[in-house]
């Protein structure tokens, strides 16, 4: 009887030892899984967001994203310019200090602002400029003229295009004009994975013949001079 009892107790102890090891193994696996989940969650949180100033999806479902803006010139001192891309595909530039005045006796006044806009789209797409819009306040007396000119080009590509908004005296009003291009201006395709830099050279010039005077300035309603460039994409050949 003692032998049977001893053998039975031995098998019972071995059974509980194996069961204990089994649960220890499961606990270890659960612990490893918890660590892995925590690591993946931490990695997702730690991923830095992209520095994108604006996004939009054009009609052909090709995404555009503005990733950087740089500017220089007497017409746009540091801190006086901002830009954004709206859902319709218009890149808006807002000038807070684009003001030019001409007095009687002055023959010509001219200021410049150069803007570089970094734009990202799909690797198999190119950029297309469709139109430009100017919005600001213009006051001119008889004998004075003014012109706002935007010269567009794409860095690394040949060709430029000019959009001009001329003003003739007498005028004293908030104005808004849109120039639609009869021929689309394309960036051409590149090997940079759909990355382009659009350069805008903005010239604001005024001239006077005799007693003419005036100024081009910000609008009272918006407090800025606004210029918009309508953008789209086209598939590379």
CSV table of C-alpha atoms in Angstrom, one decimal:
chain,number,residue,atom,x,y,z
A,1,UNK,CA,0.0,0.0,0.0
A,2,UNK,CA,2.8,2.4,0.8
A,3,UNK,CA,4.5,1.7,-2.5
A,4,UNK,CA,1.3,2.6,-4.5
A,5,UNK,CA,0.7,5.7,-2.4
A,6,UNK,CA,4.3,6.8,-3.0
A,7,UNK,CA,4.1,6.3,-6.8
A,8,UNK,CA,0.7,8.1,-7.0
A,9,UNK,CA,2.2,11.1,-5.1
A,10,UNK,CA,5.2,11.1,-7.4
A,11,UNK,CA,3.0,11.3,-10.5
A,12,UNK,CA,0.9,14.0,-8.9
A,13,UNK,CA,4.0,16.1,-8.2
A,14,UNK,CA,5.3,15.7,-11.7
A,15,UNK,CA,1.9,16.6,-13.1
A,16,UNK,CA,1.7,19.9,-11.2
A,17,UNK,CA,5.3,20.7,-12.1
A,18,UNK,CA,4.6,20.3,-15.8
A,19,UNK,CA,1.3,22.3,-15.4
A,20,UNK,CA,3.2,25.1,-13.6
A,21,UNK,CA,5.8,25.2,-16.4
A,22,UNK,CA,3.0,25.4,-19.0
A,23,UNK,CA,1.4,28.4,-17.3
A,24,UNK,CA,4.9,30.1,-16.9
A,25,UNK,CA,5.4,29.7,-20.7
A,26,UNK,CA,2.0,31.3,-21.4
A,27,UNK,CA,2.7,34.1,-19.0
A,28,UNK,CA,6.1,34.7,-20.8
A,29,UNK,CA,4.4,34.8,-24.2
A,30,UNK,CA,1.8,37.3,-22.9
A,31,UNK,CA,4.5,39.5,-21.5
A,32,UNK,CA,6.4,39.5,-24.8
A,33,UNK,CA,3.2,40.3,-26.7
A,34,UNK,CA,2.6,43.2,-24.3
A,35,UNK,CA,6.1,44.5,-24.9
A,36,UNK,CA,5.7,44.2,-28.7
A,37,UNK,CA,2.3,46.0,-28.6
A,38,UNK,CA,3.8,48.8,-26.4
A,39,UNK,CA,6.8,49.1,-28.8
A,40,UNK,CA,4.6,49.4,-31.9
A,41,UNK,CA,2.3,51.9,-30.2
A,42,UNK,CA,5.3,54.0,-29.1
A,43,UNK,CA,6.7,53.9,-32.6
A,44,UNK,CA,3.4,55.2,-34.1
A,45,UNK,CA,3.3,58.0,-31.6
A,46,UNK,CA,7.0,58.9,-32.1
A,47,UNK,CA,6.8,59.2,-35.9
A,48,UNK,CA,7.2,62.9,-36.6
A,49,UNK,CA,4.4,64.6,-38.7
A,50,UNK,CA,5.2,65.9,-42.1
A,51,UNK,CA,5.7,69.6,-42.3
A,52,UNK,CA,3.0,70.4,-44.9
A,53,UNK,CA,1.6,73.9,-45.3
A,54,UNK,CA,-1.2,72.8,-47.5
A,55,UNK,CA,-2.8,69.9,-49.3
A,56,UNK,CA,-5.4,69.4,-51.9
A,57,UNK,CA,-6.7,66.6,-54.3
A,58,UNK,CA,-7.2,67.8,-57.8
A,59,UNK,CA,-9.9,66.5,-60.1
A,60,UNK,CA,-7.7,63.7,-61.4
A,61,UNK,CA,-7.1,62.4,-57.8
A,62,UNK,CA,-3.4,63.4,-57.8
A,63,UNK,CA,-2.4,64.9,-54.5
A,64,UNK,CA,-0.6,68.2,-54.3
A,65,UNK,CA,1.2,69.2,-51.1
A,66,UNK,CA,3.1,72.5,-50.4
A,67,UNK,CA,6.1,71.5,-48.2
A,68,UNK,CA,8.0,74.8,-48.0
A,69,UNK,CA,8.0,78.5,-48.8
A,70,UNK,CA,10.9,80.9,-49.0
A,71,UNK,CA,10.9,84.6,-50.0
A,72,UNK,CA,13.1,87.6,-50.3
A,73,UNK,CA,12.9,91.2,-51.5
A,74,UNK,CA,11.9,94.7,-50.5
A,75,UNK,CA,8.3,94.0,-51.4
A,76,UNK,CA,8.1,91.2,-48.8
A,77,UNK,CA,10.1,91.8,-45.6
A,78,UNK,CA,10.6,89.0,-43.2
A,79,UNK,CA,7.4,88.0,-41.5
A,80,UNK,CA,5.1,89.9,-44.0
A,81,UNK,CA,4.2,87.0,-46.3
A,82,UNK,CA,2.2,83.8,-45.9
A,83,UNK,CA,1.1,81.1,-48.4
A,84,UNK,CA,-1.4,78.2,-48.4
A,85,UNK,CA,-2.9,75.7,-50.8
A,86,UNK,CA,-6.7,75.5,-50.6
A,87,UNK,CA,-8.8,72.5,-51.5
A,88,UNK,CA,-9.6,73.8,-55.0
A,89,UNK,CA,-5.9,73.8,-56.1
A,90,UNK,CA,-5.3,77.6,-55.7
A,91,UNK,CA,-2.0,78.6,-54.1
A,92,UNK,CA,-2.7,81.8,-52.3
A,93,UNK,CA,0.0,84.3,-51.4
A,94,UNK,CA,-0.9,87.0,-48.8
A,95,UNK,CA,1.3,90.1,-48.7
A,96,UNK,CA,1.1,92.4,-45.7
A,97,UNK,CA,3.7,94.9,-46.8
A,98,UNK,CA,3.4,95.0,-50.6
A,99,UNK,CA,2.8,98.8,-50.8
A,100,UNK,CA,4.1,101.1,-53.4
A,101,UNK,CA,3.6,104.9,-53.7
A,102,UNK,CA,4.5,107.3,-56.5
A,103,UNK,CA,4.5,111.1,-56.1
A,104,UNK,CA,4.2,113.8,-58.7
A,105,UNK,CA,7.6,114.3,-60.3
A,106,UNK,CA,8.7,110.7,-59.7
A,107,UNK,CA,9.2,109.0,-63.0
A,108,UNK,CA,9.3,105.3,-61.9
A,109,UNK,CA,9.1,103.2,-58.8
A,110,UNK,CA,9.6,99.4,-58.7
A,111,UNK,CA,9.7,96.8,-56.0
A,112,UNK,CA,10.3,93.1,-56.2
A,113,UNK,CA,9.5,90.0,-54.2
A,114,UNK,CA,10.8,86.5,-55.1
A,115,UNK,CA,9.0,83.5,-53.7
A,116,UNK,CA,10.1,79.8,-53.9
A,117,UNK,CA,7.4,77.3,-53.3
A,118,UNK,CA,8.3,73.6,-52.8
A,119,UNK,CA,5.5,71.3,-54.1
A,120,UNK,CA,5.1,67.6,-53.9
A,121,UNK,CA,2.9,65.5,-56.2
A,122,UNK,CA,2.9,61.9,-57.5
A,123,UNK,CA,6.1,60.7,-59.1
A,124,UNK,CA,4.4,60.2,-62.5
A,125,UNK,CA,2.8,63.7,-62.6
A,126,UNK,CA,3.9,67.2,-63.6
A,127,UNK,CA,2.5,70.6,-62.4
A,128,UNK,CA,0.4,72.9,-64.6
A,129,UNK,CA,-0.4,76.6,-64.0
A,130,UNK,CA,-3.9,77.5,-65.2
A,131,UNK,CA,-4.5,81.0,-64.1
A,132,UNK,CA,-3.6,83.9,-61.8
A,133,UNK,CA,-5.7,86.3,-59.7
A,134,UNK,CA,-4.7,89.7,-58.2
A,135,UNK,CA,-6.6,91.4,-55.4
A,136,UNK,CA,-5.7,94.7,-53.8
A,137,UNK,CA,-6.4,98.4,-53.6
A,138,UNK,CA,-5.2,100.8,-56.3
A,139,UNK,CA,-5.4,104.6,-56.4
A,140,UNK,CA,-4.1,106.6,-59.3
A,141,UNK,CA,-4.6,110.2,-60.4
A,142,UNK,CA,-4.5,111.4,-64.0
A,143,UNK,CA,-1.0,110.9,-65.5
A,144,UNK,CA,0.0,107.8,-63.4
A,145,UNK,CA,0.2,104.2,-64.3
A,146,UNK,CA,0.8,101.0,-62.3
A,147,UNK,CA,1.4,97.4,-63.1
A,148,UNK,CA,1.6,94.2,-61.0
A,149,UNK,CA,3.5,91.4,-62.8
A,150,UNK,CA,4.1,87.8,-61.8
A,151,UNK,CA,6.7,85.9,-63.6
A,152,UNK,CA,6.4,82.1,-63.1
A,153,UNK,CA,9.0,79.4,-63.7
A,154,UNK,CA,9.9,76.0,-62.4
A,155,UNK,CA,13.4,75.4,-61.0
A,156,UNK,CA,15.5,73.3,-63.3
A,157,UNK,CA,13.1,73.7,-66.2
A,158,UNK,CA,13.2,76.0,-69.2
A,159,UNK,CA,10.7,78.6,-69.9
A,160,UNK,CA,8.8,81.4,-68.0
A,161,UNK,CA,5.4,82.8,-68.2
A,162,UNK,CA,4.2,86.3,-67.3
A,163,UNK,CA,0.8,87.3,-65.8
A,164,UNK,CA,0.3,91.1,-65.8
A,165,UNK,CA,-2.4,93.3,-64.2
A,166,UNK,CA,-2.0,96.9,-65.6
A,167,UNK,CA,-3.9,99.9,-64.0
A,168,UNK,CA,-4.6,103.2,-65.6
A,169,UNK,CA,-5.7,106.5,-64.0
A,170,UNK,CA,-8.1,107.7,-62.8
A,171,UNK,CA,-8.9,104.9,-60.4
A,172,UNK,CA,-9.5,104.6,-56.6
A,173,UNK,CA,-10.9,101.2,-55.8
A,174,UNK,CA,-10.4,97.7,-54.4
A,175,UNK,CA,-9.8,95.5,-57.4
A,176,UNK,CA,-9.8,91.8,-58.3
A,177,UNK,CA,-8.7,90.5,-61.7
A,178,UNK,CA,-8.2,87.0,-63.0
A,179,UNK,CA,-6.0,86.1,-66.0
A,180,UNK,CA,-6.7,82.7,-67.5
A,181,UNK,CA,-3.9,81.2,-69.6
A,182,UNK,CA,-4.9,80.3,-73.2
A,183,UNK,CA,-2.1,77.7,-73.1
A,184,UNK,CA,-1.3,75.7,-70.0
A,185,UNK,CA,2.2,76.3,-68.6
A,186,UNK,CA,3.7,72.9,-67.6
A,187,UNK,CA,6.6,72.2,-65.3
A,188,UNK,CA,7.8,69.2,-67.3
A,189,UNK,CA,8.6,65.9,-65.8
A,190,UNK,CA,11.7,65.2,-63.6
A,191,UNK,CA,13.4,62.4,-61.8
A,192,UNK,CA,12.9,63.8,-58.3
A,193,UNK,CA,9.9,61.7,-57.5
A,194,UNK,CA,7.3,64.4,-58.1
A,195,UNK,CA,9.1,67.2,-56.2
A,196,UNK,CA,9.1,70.6,-57.8
A,197,UNK,CA,10.0,74.2,-56.9
A,198,UNK,CA,7.8,76.9,-58.3
A,199,UNK,CA,9.4,80.3,-58.5
A,200,UNK,CA,7.3,83.5,-58.5
A,201,UNK,CA,9.0,86.8,-59.3
A,202,UNK,CA,6.5,89.5,-58.3
A,203,UNK,CA,7.2,93.0,-59.7
A,204,UNK,CA,5.2,96.0,-58.6
A,205,UNK,CA,5.9,99.1,-60.8
A,206,UNK,CA,4.5,102.6,-61.1
A,207,UNK,CA,5.3,105.5,-63.4
A,208,UNK,CA,4.1,109.1,-63.5
A,209,UNK,CA,3.9,111.6,-66.3
A,210,UNK,CA,3.9,115.1,-64.7
A,211,UNK,CA,1.4,115.6,-61.9
A,212,UNK,CA,0.2,111.9,-61.7
A,213,UNK,CA,0.5,110.2,-58.3
A,214,UNK,CA,-1.0,107.2,-56.5
A,215,UNK,CA,-0.3,103.9,-54.7
A,216,UNK,CA,-1.0,100.2,-54.8
A,217,UNK,CA,-1.7,98.9,-51.3
A,218,UNK,CA,-3.5,96.3,-49.2
A,219,UNK,CA,-7.3,96.1,-49.2
A,220,UNK,CA,-9.1,97.5,-46.2
A,221,UNK,CA,-11.3,94.5,-46.0
A,222,UNK,CA,-8.6,91.8,-45.9
A,223,UNK,CA,-5.6,93.8,-44.8
A,224,UNK,CA,-3.5,92.2,-47.4
A,225,UNK,CA,-2.6,92.1,-51.1
A,226,UNK,CA,-3.7,88.6,-52.3
A,227,UNK,CA,-2.4,86.8,-55.3
A,228,UNK,CA,-3.6,83.3,-56.3
A,229,UNK,CA,-2.2,80.8,-58.7
A,230,UNK,CA,-4.4,78.0,-59.9
A,231,UNK,CA,-2.5,74.7,-60.1
A,232,UNK,CA,-3.3,71.2,-61.4
A,233,UNK,CA,-1.4,68.2,-62.4
A,234,UNK,CA,-0.9,66.3,-65.7
A,235,UNK,CA,0.3,62.8,-66.3
A,236,UNK,CA,3.9,62.5,-67.6
A,237,UNK,CA,4.1,61.1,-71.1
